[in-house]
CSV table of C-alpha atoms in Angstrom, one decimal:
chain,number,residue,atom,x,y,z
A,1,MET,CA,-26.8,-7.0,-60.0
A,2,THR,CA,-30.1,-5.3,-59.4
A,3,GLU,CA,-33.7,-6.3,-60.1
A,4,ALA,CA,-35.4,-4.7,-63.0
A,5,PRO,CA,-38.2,-2.2,-62.3
A,6,GLY,CA,-41.8,-3.4,-62.3
A,7,PRO,CA,-45.2,-3.2,-60.6
A,8,GLY,CA,-45.1,-6.3,-58.5
A,9,GLY,CA,-48.0,-8.7,-59.1
A,10,ALA,CA,-50.2,-8.3,-62.2
A,11,MET,CA,-51.8,-11.8,-62.7
A,12,SER,CA,-55.4,-10.6,-62.6
A,13,ARG,CA,-54.9,-8.0,-65.3
A,14,PHE,CA,-52.9,-10.5,-67.4
A,15,LYS,CA,-55.9,-12.7,-67.4
A,16,SER,CA,-58.4,-10.0,-68.3
A,17,ASP,CA,-56.3,-7.6,-70.5
A,18,SER,CA,-52.9,-9.1,-71.4
A,19,LEU,CA,-52.4,-6.8,-74.4
A,20,GLY,CA,-53.1,-3.7,-72.3
A,21,LEU,CA,-50.8,-4.9,-69.6
A,22,ILE,CA,-47.8,-5.5,-71.7
A,23,THR,CA,-48.1,-2.2,-73.5
A,24,ASP,CA,-48.5,-0.4,-70.1
A,25,LEU,CA,-45.4,-2.2,-68.7
A,26,ARG,CA,-43.3,-1.0,-71.6
A,27,ARG,CA,-44.6,2.5,-71.3
A,28,ARG,CA,-44.2,2.8,-67.6
A,29,TYR,CA,-41.0,0.9,-66.9
A,30,GLY,CA,-39.1,0.6,-70.2
A,31,GLY,CA,-37.6,-2.2,-72.2
A,32,ILE,CA,-36.8,-4.6,-69.3
A,33,VAL,CA,-39.6,-5.1,-66.7
A,34,ARG,CA,-39.9,-7.5,-63.8
A,35,VAL,CA,-43.5,-8.6,-63.0
A,36,LYS,CA,-45.1,-11.4,-60.9
A,37,LEU,CA,-47.7,-13.4,-62.7
A,38,GLY,CA,-49.1,-15.6,-60.0
A,39,PRO,CA,-46.2,-17.5,-58.4
A,40,TYR,CA,-43.9,-16.9,-61.3
A,41,VAL,CA,-41.3,-14.2,-61.8
A,42,VAL,CA,-41.4,-12.9,-65.4
A,43,HIS,CA,-39.2,-10.4,-67.2
A,44,GLN,CA,-40.8,-8.7,-70.2
A,45,LEU,CA,-38.3,-7.7,-72.8
A,46,THR,CA,-39.0,-5.1,-75.5
A,47,ASP,CA,-35.6,-3.5,-75.7
A,48,PRO,CA,-33.9,-4.6,-79.0
A,49,GLY,CA,-30.6,-5.2,-77.3
A,50,ALA,CA,-32.1,-7.4,-74.6
A,51,ILE,CA,-34.1,-9.4,-77.1
A,52,LYS,CA,-30.9,-9.9,-79.2
A,53,HIS,CA,-29.2,-11.2,-76.1
A,54,VAL,CA,-31.8,-13.9,-75.5
A,55,LEU,CA,-32.5,-14.9,-79.1
A,56,GLN,CA,-29.1,-14.6,-80.6
A,57,ASP,CA,-26.2,-14.0,-78.2
A,58,ASN,CA,-27.1,-16.5,-75.4
A,59,PRO,CA,-29.9,-18.7,-76.7
A,60,ASP,CA,-28.8,-21.9,-75.0
A,61,ASN,CA,-29.7,-20.4,-71.7
A,62,TYR,CA,-33.2,-19.7,-72.7
A,63,ARG,CA,-35.5,-22.7,-73.4
A,64,ARG,CA,-39.2,-23.1,-74.1
A,65,GLY,CA,-40.0,-22.8,-70.4
A,66,ARG,CA,-43.1,-23.5,-68.4
A,67,PHE,CA,-45.4,-21.3,-70.5
A,68,TYR,CA,-45.0,-23.7,-73.4
A,69,GLN,CA,-46.3,-26.7,-71.3
A,70,GLY,CA,-49.9,-26.0,-72.4
A,71,PHE,CA,-48.9,-26.1,-76.1
A,72,SER,CA,-48.0,-29.8,-75.7
A,73,LEU,CA,-51.7,-30.6,-75.0
A,74,PHE,CA,-52.4,-30.2,-78.7
A,75,MET,CA,-49.1,-30.2,-80.4
A,76,GLY,CA,-47.3,-33.0,-78.5
A,77,ARG,CA,-43.5,-32.9,-78.6
A,78,GLY,CA,-42.9,-31.3,-81.9
A,79,MET,CA,-40.6,-28.6,-83.3
A,80,LEU,CA,-42.3,-25.8,-81.4
A,81,THR,CA,-42.2,-27.4,-77.9
A,82,THR,CA,-38.7,-29.0,-77.9
A,83,ASP,CA,-35.2,-27.8,-77.3
A,84,GLY,CA,-31.6,-28.7,-77.9
A,85,ALA,CA,-30.7,-31.7,-80.0
A,86,GLU,CA,-34.3,-32.9,-80.4
A,87,TRP,CA,-35.4,-29.5,-81.7
A,88,LYS,CA,-32.4,-29.4,-84.2
A,89,LYS,CA,-33.3,-32.8,-85.5
A,90,ARG,CA,-36.8,-31.7,-86.2
A,91,LYS,CA,-35.8,-28.4,-87.7
A,92,GLN,CA,-33.3,-30.0,-90.1
A,93,LEU,CA,-35.9,-32.4,-91.3
A,94,GLY,CA,-38.5,-29.6,-92.0
A,95,GLN,CA,-36.2,-26.8,-93.2
A,96,PRO,CA,-35.9,-27.9,-96.9
A,97,PHE,CA,-39.7,-27.6,-97.2
A,98,PHE,CA,-39.6,-23.9,-96.2
A,99,GLN,CA,-36.7,-22.7,-98.3
A,100,ARG,CA,-37.6,-19.6,-100.4
A,101,ALA,CA,-37.3,-21.3,-103.8
A,102,ARG,CA,-39.4,-24.2,-102.8
A,103,VAL,CA,-42.0,-22.0,-101.2
A,104,GLU,CA,-42.3,-19.9,-104.3
A,105,GLN,CA,-43.1,-23.0,-106.3
A,106,ALA,CA,-46.2,-23.3,-104.2
A,107,ALA,CA,-47.6,-20.0,-105.5
A,108,PRO,CA,-50.1,-21.7,-107.9
A,109,ILE,CA,-51.4,-23.7,-104.9
A,110,ILE,CA,-52.0,-20.4,-103.0
A,111,THR,CA,-53.7,-18.7,-105.9
A,112,GLY,CA,-55.8,-21.8,-106.5
A,113,CYS,CA,-57.0,-21.8,-102.9
A,114,VAL,CA,-57.8,-18.1,-103.1
A,115,GLU,CA,-59.9,-18.7,-106.2
A,116,ASP,CA,-61.9,-21.1,-104.1
A,117,LEU,CA,-62.4,-18.4,-101.5
A,118,VAL,CA,-63.4,-15.9,-104.2
A,119,GLU,CA,-66.1,-18.3,-105.4
A,120,ARG,CA,-67.2,-18.9,-101.8
A,121,TRP,CA,-67.7,-15.1,-101.3
A,122,ALA,CA,-69.4,-14.5,-104.7
A,123,LYS,CA,-72.9,-14.6,-103.4
A,124,PRO,CA,-72.4,-12.5,-100.3
A,125,ALA,CA,-70.5,-10.0,-102.4
A,126,ALA,CA,-73.3,-9.8,-105.0
A,127,ASN,CA,-75.7,-8.8,-102.2
A,128,GLY,CA,-73.2,-6.6,-100.3
A,129,GLU,CA,-73.5,-8.8,-97.2
A,130,VAL,CA,-71.5,-8.5,-94.0
A,131,VAL,CA,-69.4,-11.6,-93.4
A,132,ASP,CA,-67.3,-12.6,-90.4
A,133,VAL,CA,-64.2,-13.3,-92.5
A,134,VAL,CA,-62.0,-15.1,-89.9
A,135,ASP,CA,-63.2,-18.7,-90.3
A,136,ASP,CA,-63.1,-18.4,-94.1
A,137,LEU,CA,-59.6,-17.1,-94.0
A,138,MET,CA,-58.6,-19.9,-91.7
A,139,TRP,CA,-60.2,-22.3,-94.3
A,140,LEU,CA,-58.1,-20.7,-97.0
A,141,SER,CA,-54.9,-21.0,-95.0
A,142,MET,CA,-55.8,-24.6,-94.0
A,143,GLY,CA,-55.9,-25.5,-97.6
A,144,VAL,CA,-52.6,-23.8,-98.5
A,145,LEU,CA,-50.8,-25.3,-95.6
A,146,SER,CA,-52.1,-28.9,-96.0
A,147,ARG,CA,-51.7,-29.0,-99.7
A,148,THR,CA,-48.2,-27.4,-99.7
A,149,LEU,CA,-46.7,-29.4,-96.9
A,150,PHE,CA,-48.9,-32.6,-96.5
A,151,GLY,CA,-49.9,-33.1,-100.1
A,152,VAL,CA,-53.5,-33.6,-98.8
A,153,ASP,CA,-56.3,-31.0,-98.7
A,154,LEU,CA,-57.6,-30.8,-95.1
A,155,ARG,CA,-60.3,-28.3,-96.0
A,156,GLU,CA,-62.6,-31.3,-96.4
A,157,ARG,CA,-62.3,-31.7,-92.6
A,158,ALA,CA,-62.6,-28.0,-91.8
A,159,GLU,CA,-66.0,-28.4,-90.2
A,160,GLU,CA,-64.6,-30.5,-87.4
A,161,LEU,CA,-61.0,-29.1,-87.3
A,162,THR,CA,-62.0,-25.4,-87.0
A,163,PRO,CA,-63.8,-25.8,-83.6
A,164,ALA,CA,-60.9,-27.9,-82.4
A,165,VAL,CA,-58.4,-25.3,-83.3
A,166,ARG,CA,-60.6,-22.5,-81.8
A,167,PHE,CA,-60.8,-24.4,-78.5
A,168,SER,CA,-57.1,-25.2,-78.4
A,169,LEU,CA,-56.1,-21.5,-78.7
A,170,LYS,CA,-57.7,-20.9,-75.3
A,171,ALA,CA,-56.7,-24.2,-73.7
A,172,MET,CA,-53.0,-23.9,-74.5
A,173,ILE,CA,-52.6,-20.6,-72.6
A,174,ILE,CA,-52.4,-21.7,-68.9
A,175,THR,CA,-54.0,-18.8,-66.9
A,176,GLY,CA,-54.5,-20.6,-63.6
A,177,LYS,CA,-58.2,-21.2,-64.0
A,178,VAL,CA,-59.5,-24.1,-61.9
A,179,GLU,CA,-60.7,-26.1,-64.9
A,180,GLN,CA,-57.1,-26.0,-66.3
A,181,MET,CA,-55.4,-26.9,-63.0
A,182,LEU,CA,-57.4,-29.9,-62.0
A,183,PRO,CA,-55.7,-33.3,-62.8
A,184,ARG,CA,-56.5,-34.6,-66.2
A,185,TRP,CA,-58.3,-37.7,-64.8
A,186,VAL,CA,-61.0,-35.5,-63.1
A,187,PRO,CA,-64.1,-36.0,-65.3
A,188,THR,CA,-65.1,-32.4,-65.8
A,189,ARG,CA,-66.9,-31.0,-68.8
A,190,TYR,CA,-63.8,-29.1,-69.7
A,191,GLN,CA,-61.7,-32.2,-69.7
A,192,ARG,CA,-64.2,-34.1,-71.8
A,193,THR,CA,-64.2,-31.2,-74.4
A,194,LEU,CA,-60.4,-31.1,-74.4
A,195,LYS,CA,-60.1,-34.8,-75.0
A,196,ARG,CA,-62.7,-34.7,-77.8
A,197,HIS,CA,-60.8,-31.9,-79.7
A,198,GLN,CA,-57.5,-33.6,-79.1
A,199,ALA,CA,-58.9,-36.8,-80.7
A,200,THR,CA,-60.2,-34.7,-83.7
A,201,LEU,CA,-56.7,-33.3,-84.4
A,202,ASN,CA,-55.0,-36.7,-83.8
A,203,ALA,CA,-57.5,-38.5,-86.2
A,204,ALA,CA,-56.9,-35.9,-88.9
A,205,MET,CA,-53.1,-36.2,-88.8
A,206,ASP,CA,-53.3,-40.0,-88.6
A,207,ASP,CA,-55.6,-39.9,-91.7
A,208,VAL,CA,-53.0,-37.9,-93.5
A,209,VAL,CA,-50.3,-40.5,-92.8
A,210,ALA,CA,-52.7,-43.4,-93.7
A,211,ARG,CA,-53.4,-41.8,-97.1
A,212,HIS,CA,-49.7,-41.5,-97.8
A,213,LEU,CA,-49.1,-45.0,-96.8
A,214,ALA,CA,-51.9,-46.0,-99.2
A,215,GLY,CA,-50.3,-44.1,-102.0
A,216,ASP,CA,-52.8,-41.3,-102.0
A,217,GLY,CA,-50.5,-38.5,-100.8
A,218,GLU,CA,-48.2,-36.3,-102.8
A,219,PRO,CA,-44.7,-37.7,-103.2
A,220,GLY,CA,-42.0,-35.5,-101.8
A,221,SER,CA,-44.1,-34.0,-99.2
A,222,LEU,CA,-43.2,-33.3,-95.5
A,223,VAL,CA,-45.2,-36.4,-94.7
A,224,THR,CA,-43.0,-38.5,-96.9
A,225,ALA,CA,-39.9,-37.2,-95.2
A,226,LEU,CA,-41.3,-37.9,-91.8
A,227,LEU,CA,-42.1,-41.5,-92.7
A,228,ALA,CA,-38.6,-41.9,-93.9
A,229,ALA,CA,-37.0,-40.2,-90.9
A,230,THR,CA,-34.7,-42.2,-88.6
A,231,GLU,CA,-33.2,-41.5,-85.2
A,232,PRO,CA,-29.6,-40.4,-85.5
A,233,ASP,CA,-28.4,-42.6,-82.6
A,234,THR,CA,-30.2,-45.8,-83.3
A,235,GLY,CA,-31.3,-45.7,-86.9
A,236,GLU,CA,-34.8,-46.6,-85.8
A,237,PRO,CA,-37.7,-44.9,-87.7
A,238,TRP,CA,-39.7,-42.2,-86.0
A,239,ASP,CA,-42.7,-43.7,-84.2
A,240,ALA,CA,-46.3,-42.7,-85.0
A,241,ARG,CA,-46.6,-40.4,-82.1
A,242,ALA,CA,-43.5,-38.4,-83.1
A,243,ILE,CA,-44.7,-38.1,-86.7
A,244,ARG,CA,-48.2,-37.0,-85.5
A,245,ALA,CA,-46.7,-34.4,-83.2
A,246,GLU,CA,-44.7,-32.8,-86.0
A,247,LEU,CA,-47.7,-32.7,-88.3
A,248,LYS,CA,-49.9,-31.2,-85.6
A,249,THR,CA,-47.2,-28.6,-84.9
A,250,HIS,CA,-47.0,-27.5,-88.6
A,251,PHE,CA,-50.7,-27.6,-89.0
A,252,MET,CA,-51.6,-25.6,-85.8
A,253,ALA,CA,-48.8,-23.1,-85.9
A,254,GLY,CA,-48.8,-22.7,-89.7
A,255,HIS,CA,-52.3,-22.1,-90.9
A,256,GLU,CA,-53.8,-20.3,-87.9
A,257,THR,CA,-51.2,-17.6,-87.6
A,258,THR,CA,-51.3,-16.9,-91.3
A,259,GLY,CA,-55.1,-16.7,-91.2
A,260,CYS,CA,-54.8,-14.1,-88.5
A,261,GLY,CA,-52.3,-12.1,-90.4
A,262,LEU,CA,-54.7,-12.1,-93.4
A,263,ALA,CA,-57.6,-11.1,-91.3
A,264,TRP,CA,-55.9,-8.1,-89.8
A,265,THR,CA,-54.5,-7.0,-93.2
A,266,LEU,CA,-57.9,-7.1,-94.9
A,267,HIS,CA,-59.3,-5.1,-91.9
A,268,ALA,CA,-56.5,-2.4,-92.4
A,269,ILE,CA,-57.4,-2.1,-96.0
A,270,ALA,CA,-61.2,-1.9,-95.3
A,271,ALA,CA,-60.7,0.7,-92.6
A,272,ASP,CA,-58.7,3.2,-94.7
A,273,PRO,CA,-60.0,4.3,-98.1
A,274,GLY,CA,-56.7,6.0,-98.9
A,275,VAL,CA,-54.8,2.8,-98.3
A,276,ARG,CA,-57.3,0.8,-100.4
A,277,ALA,CA,-57.1,3.3,-103.3
A,278,LYS,CA,-53.3,3.3,-103.4
A,279,LEU,CA,-53.2,-0.5,-103.4
A,280,GLU,CA,-55.9,-0.8,-106.1
A,281,SER,CA,-54.0,1.7,-108.2
A,282,GLU,CA,-50.7,-0.3,-107.9
A,283,LEU,CA,-52.5,-3.7,-108.6
A,284,ASP,CA,-54.2,-2.2,-111.7
A,285,SER,CA,-51.0,-0.8,-113.0
A,286,VAL,CA,-48.9,-3.9,-112.6
A,287,LEU,CA,-51.4,-6.7,-113.0
A,288,GLY,CA,-54.0,-5.3,-115.2
A,289,GLY,CA,-56.5,-7.9,-113.9
A,290,ASP,CA,-54.1,-10.8,-114.2
A,291,THR,CA,-53.6,-13.3,-111.4
A,292,PRO,CA,-50.6,-12.3,-109.3
A,293,ALA,CA,-47.5,-14.5,-109.4
A,294,VAL,CA,-44.2,-14.5,-107.7
A,295,GLU,CA,-42.5,-12.5,-110.5
A,296,HIS,CA,-45.0,-9.7,-110.0
A,297,LEU,CA,-44.1,-9.1,-106.4
A,298,PRO,CA,-41.0,-7.0,-106.9
A,299,ARG,CA,-43.1,-4.5,-108.8
A,300,LEU,CA,-45.7,-4.3,-106.1
A,301,PRO,CA,-43.8,-2.4,-103.4
A,302,TYR,CA,-46.8,-0.9,-101.7
A,303,LEU,CA,-48.4,-4.3,-101.3
A,304,ARG,CA,-45.3,-5.5,-99.5
A,305,GLN,CA,-45.2,-2.3,-97.3
A,306,LEU,CA,-48.8,-2.7,-96.4
A,307,VAL,CA,-48.3,-6.3,-95.3
A,308,GLU,CA,-45.2,-5.5,-93.3
A,309,GLU,CA,-47.1,-2.7,-91.5
A,310,SER,CA,-50.1,-5.0,-90.8
A,311,LEU,CA,-47.7,-7.5,-89.3
A,312,ARG,CA,-46.2,-4.7,-87.2
A,313,LEU,CA,-49.4,-3.4,-85.8
A,314,HIS,CA,-51.0,-6.9,-85.4
A,315,PRO,CA,-48.3,-9.5,-85.2
A,316,PRO,CA,-50.0,-12.9,-85.3
A,317,ILE,CA,-47.8,-14.2,-82.5
A,318,TRP,CA,-48.2,-11.3,-80.0
A,319,ALA,CA,-45.7,-12.7,-77.5
A,320,PHE,CA,-43.4,-15.7,-77.0
A,321,PRO,CA,-42.0,-16.9,-73.7
A,322,ARG,CA,-38.7,-18.4,-72.6
A,323,GLY,CA,-37.4,-19.9,-69.4
A,324,ALA,CA,-33.9,-19.1,-68.0
A,325,VAL,CA,-31.8,-22.1,-67.4
A,326,GLU,CA,-29.0,-20.4,-65.4
A,327,ASP,CA,-28.6,-17.0,-63.8
A,328,ASP,CA,-27.8,-14.2,-66.3
A,329,GLU,CA,-27.6,-10.5,-66.6
A,330,ILE,CA,-29.4,-8.5,-69.2
A,331,GLY,CA,-29.0,-4.7,-69.4
A,332,GLY,CA,-27.5,-4.6,-66.0
A,333,TYR,CA,-30.5,-6.5,-64.4
A,334,HIS,CA,-30.4,-9.9,-62.7
A,335,ILE,CA,-32.3,-12.7,-64.5
A,336,PRO,CA,-32.5,-15.6,-62.0
A,337,ALA,CA,-32.4,-19.2,-63.1
A,338,GLY,CA,-35.9,-20.7,-63.3
A,339,SER,CA,-37.5,-17.4,-64.0
A,340,SER,CA,-39.5,-16.8,-67.2
A,341,LEU,CA,-39.1,-14.2,-69.9
A,342,LEU,CA,-41.8,-12.8,-72.2
A,343,ILE,CA,-40.9,-11.2,-75.5
A,344,PRO,CA,-44.0,-9.4,-76.9
A,345,PRO,CA,-43.7,-8.1,-80.5
A,346,TYR,CA,-47.1,-6.5,-79.9
A,347,ALA,CA,-45.6,-4.1,-77.3
A,348,ALA,CA,-42.2,-3.8,-79.0
A,349,HIS,CA,-43.9,-2.8,-82.2
A,350,ARG,CA,-45.6,0.1,-80.3
A,351,ASP,CA,-42.4,1.5,-78.8
A,352,PRO,CA,-42.3,5.3,-79.6
A,353,ASP,CA,-38.6,5.3,-79.3
A,354,THR,CA,-38.5,3.2,-82.5
A,355,TRP,CA,-41.8,3.9,-84.3
A,356,ASP,CA,-43.2,7.4,-85.0
A,357,SER,CA,-46.9,7.5,-84.1
A,358,PRO,CA,-46.8,3.7,-83.5
A,359,GLU,CA,-50.6,3.2,-83.2
A,360,GLU,CA,-51.2,4.6,-86.7
A,361,PHE,CA,-51.3,2.4,-89.7
A,362,ARG,CA,-48.7,3.8,-92.1
A,363,PRO,CA,-47.4,1.4,-94.8
A,364,GLU,CA,-45.0,4.1,-96.0
A,365,ARG,CA,-42.8,3.6,-92.9
A,366,PHE,CA,-41.5,0.5,-94.7
A,367,CYS,CA,-40.7,2.2,-98.0
A,368,PRO,CA,-37.0,2.4,-99.1
A,369,ALA,CA,-36.8,6.1,-98.3
A,370,HIS,CA,-37.2,5.3,-94.6
A,371,ALA,CA,-34.4,3.8,-92.5
A,372,ASN,CA,-34.9,0.1,-91.7
A,373,PRO,CA,-36.0,-0.5,-88.1
A,374,ALA,CA,-33.3,-1.6,-85.7
A,375,ARG,CA,-32.7,-5.3,-85.6
A,376,TYR,CA,-35.0,-7.0,-83.1
A,377,SER,CA,-37.3,-4.0,-82.9
A,378,TYR,CA,-39.4,-5.6,-85.7
A,379,LEU,CA,-40.0,-9.3,-85.2
A,380,PRO,CA,-43.4,-10.5,-86.4
A,381,PHE,CA,-41.8,-14.0,-86.9
A,382,GLY,CA,-39.5,-14.0,-83.9
A,383,GLY,CA,-35.7,-14.0,-84.4
A,384,GLY,CA,-32.5,-15.9,-84.0
A,385,ALA,CA,-32.2,-19.6,-84.8
A,386,ARG,CA,-35.8,-20.1,-83.7
A,387,ARG,CA,-37.3,-17.6,-86.0
A,388,CYS,CA,-40.5,-19.0,-87.4
A,389,ILE,CA,-39.6,-21.6,-90.0
A,390,GLY,CA,-42.6,-20.7,-92.2
A,391,HIS,CA,-42.1,-17.0,-92.5
A,392,HIS,CA,-41.5,-17.1,-96.3
A,393,LEU,CA,-44.7,-19.1,-96.9
A,394,ALA,CA,-46.7,-16.9,-94.6
A,395,THR,CA,-45.5,-13.7,-96.3
A,396,LEU,CA,-46.0,-15.0,-99.8
A,397,GLU,CA,-49.5,-16.3,-99.0
A,398,ILE,CA,-50.6,-13.0,-97.4
A,399,GLN,CA,-49.3,-10.9,-100.3
A,400,LEU,CA,-50.8,-13.1,-103.1
A,401,THR,CA,-54.1,-13.4,-101.2
A,402,VAL,CA,-54.5,-9.7,-100.4
A,403,ALA,CA,-53.7,-8.9,-104.1
A,404,MET,CA,-56.3,-11.3,-105.5
A,405,LEU,CA,-59.1,-10.4,-103.0
A,406,THR,CA,-58.5,-6.7,-103.6
A,407,GLN,CA,-58.8,-7.2,-107.3
A,408,ARG,CA,-62.2,-9.0,-107.0
A,409,TYR,CA,-63.8,-7.4,-103.9
A,410,ARG,CA,-64.1,-4.2,-102.0
A,411,PHE,CA,-64.2,-4.6,-98.2
A,412,THR,CA,-65.5,-2.0,-95.8
A,413,VAL,CA,-66.0,-2.0,-92.0
A,414,PRO,CA,-69.7,-1.9,-91.1
A,415,GLN,CA,-70.7,1.3,-89.4
A,416,GLY,CA,-70.6,1.1,-85.7
A,417,THR,CA,-68.4,-2.0,-85.7
A,418,GLY,CA,-65.6,-2.0,-83.1
A,419,ILE,CA,-62.7,-4.4,-83.8
A,420,HIS,CA,-60.4,-5.2,-80.8
A,421,PRO,CA,-57.6,-7.7,-80.6
A,422,VAL,CA,-57.4,-10.4,-78.0
A,423,GLY,CA,-54.2,-12.3,-77.1
A,424,LEU,CA,-54.8,-16.0,-77.3
A,425,VAL,CA,-51.9,-18.1,-78.7
A,426,SER,CA,-52.3,-15.8,-81.7
A,427,LEU,CA,-53.6,-12.3,-82.0
A,428,ARG,CA,-57.3,-12.8,-82.9
A,429,PRO,CA,-60.1,-10.2,-83.3
A,430,ALA,CA,-62.3,-10.5,-80.3
A,431,GLY,CA,-65.7,-11.7,-81.4
A,432,GLY,CA,-64.7,-12.1,-85.0
A,433,LEU,CA,-64.0,-9.7,-87.8
A,434,PRO,CA,-67.2,-8.7,-89.7
A,435,LEU,CA,-66.6,-6.9,-93.1
A,436,ARG,CA,-69.0,-5.9,-95.8
A,437,ILE,CA,-68.0,-7.5,-99.1
A,438,GLU,CA,-68.9,-6.0,-102.4
A,439,ARG,CA,-67.7,-6.7,-105.9
A,440,ALA,CA,-64.9,-4.4,-107.0
A,441,THR,CA,-66.1,-2.0,-109.7
A,442,LYS,CA,-63.6,-3.4,-112.2
A,443,ALA,CA,-64.3,-7.1,-111.4
């Protein structure tokens, strides 16, 4: 077996321009690339067949790996950071709360939270002000996630939780900076900040549990299930740390990625008057000013296409890593045990062999007249058994939110504003996402 092609070392560029690096690697070397990131051998996979091999055909050989170690700083040992039997136990407990039928019952919670955001933006819209929408969309998604899964509204703690989440997005990505590599006991400013934000997240989750134990939570929530969970081998209940880790995992992974998806979708609408006009026409025709509901969505195909195209061009999870347990062969190339793999939807979704004019925003590429993309060439929520458990909730939330906000407001990109993505844990707009908000003419 031969080594895959690649440029050699690229750690400095990965630190400064990870998105540019991964797209250049695919363009220059193809769908399987070998690259050194510091001391680590990493294989980047954008070829659909290679991705299928890792996520579906031989998943037991590919675990979370070393690049997930930073995630444990803020999520603990939850469903996102564990493997094998421990992961399956956690997934089986959480899966019923994400089934499509149950998720669709949450539509009134979603639209209620959007109404709160509509009210929040009423004054800026009346004055045609420019608003950085990212934190407000995170606030919205925080309310949907916490009310739907926890039976508790965490927006009341958004002022302290939002900075903690923002810090964690940088701290969880281990880039080799000195401040990250020093032992945890070294009393640096960075470590003090990290511990403060960890404590904020822990306290919020502990409060959610305490409220349930006091009878103030929603019966039948994920929290109720966690409190009733037992270990399959011993019958012992889950301890407080395990429950907290699972709550943090759902909170961190759930609301933040959906908020990013919403931000990029609103930006796409704001940046293209033709897209906005077509969406407005469809919403007027189907809804006539009514609040959208689940039963309306099959009659809103352009809305669905627009969201799918937004998730293609700006997938909230821009890359996800794996670690090879044993030697393997992918596409004729040797994958040594102990090496890392990086599967970047951001680069795969820009492959010109799959996507015509991949950098252009074209919702019509997802209409029924076009052939569906090859499996594992479109993976905004990952794939295989570890596909994002919350993809139904995220998609429903984005569709309903975009419909309601488009009914009420018109968004435009302020002149001279440049919006660029940056690859943290999720794909965030660098420096925020300022949009001008005005009342829709029919509102």
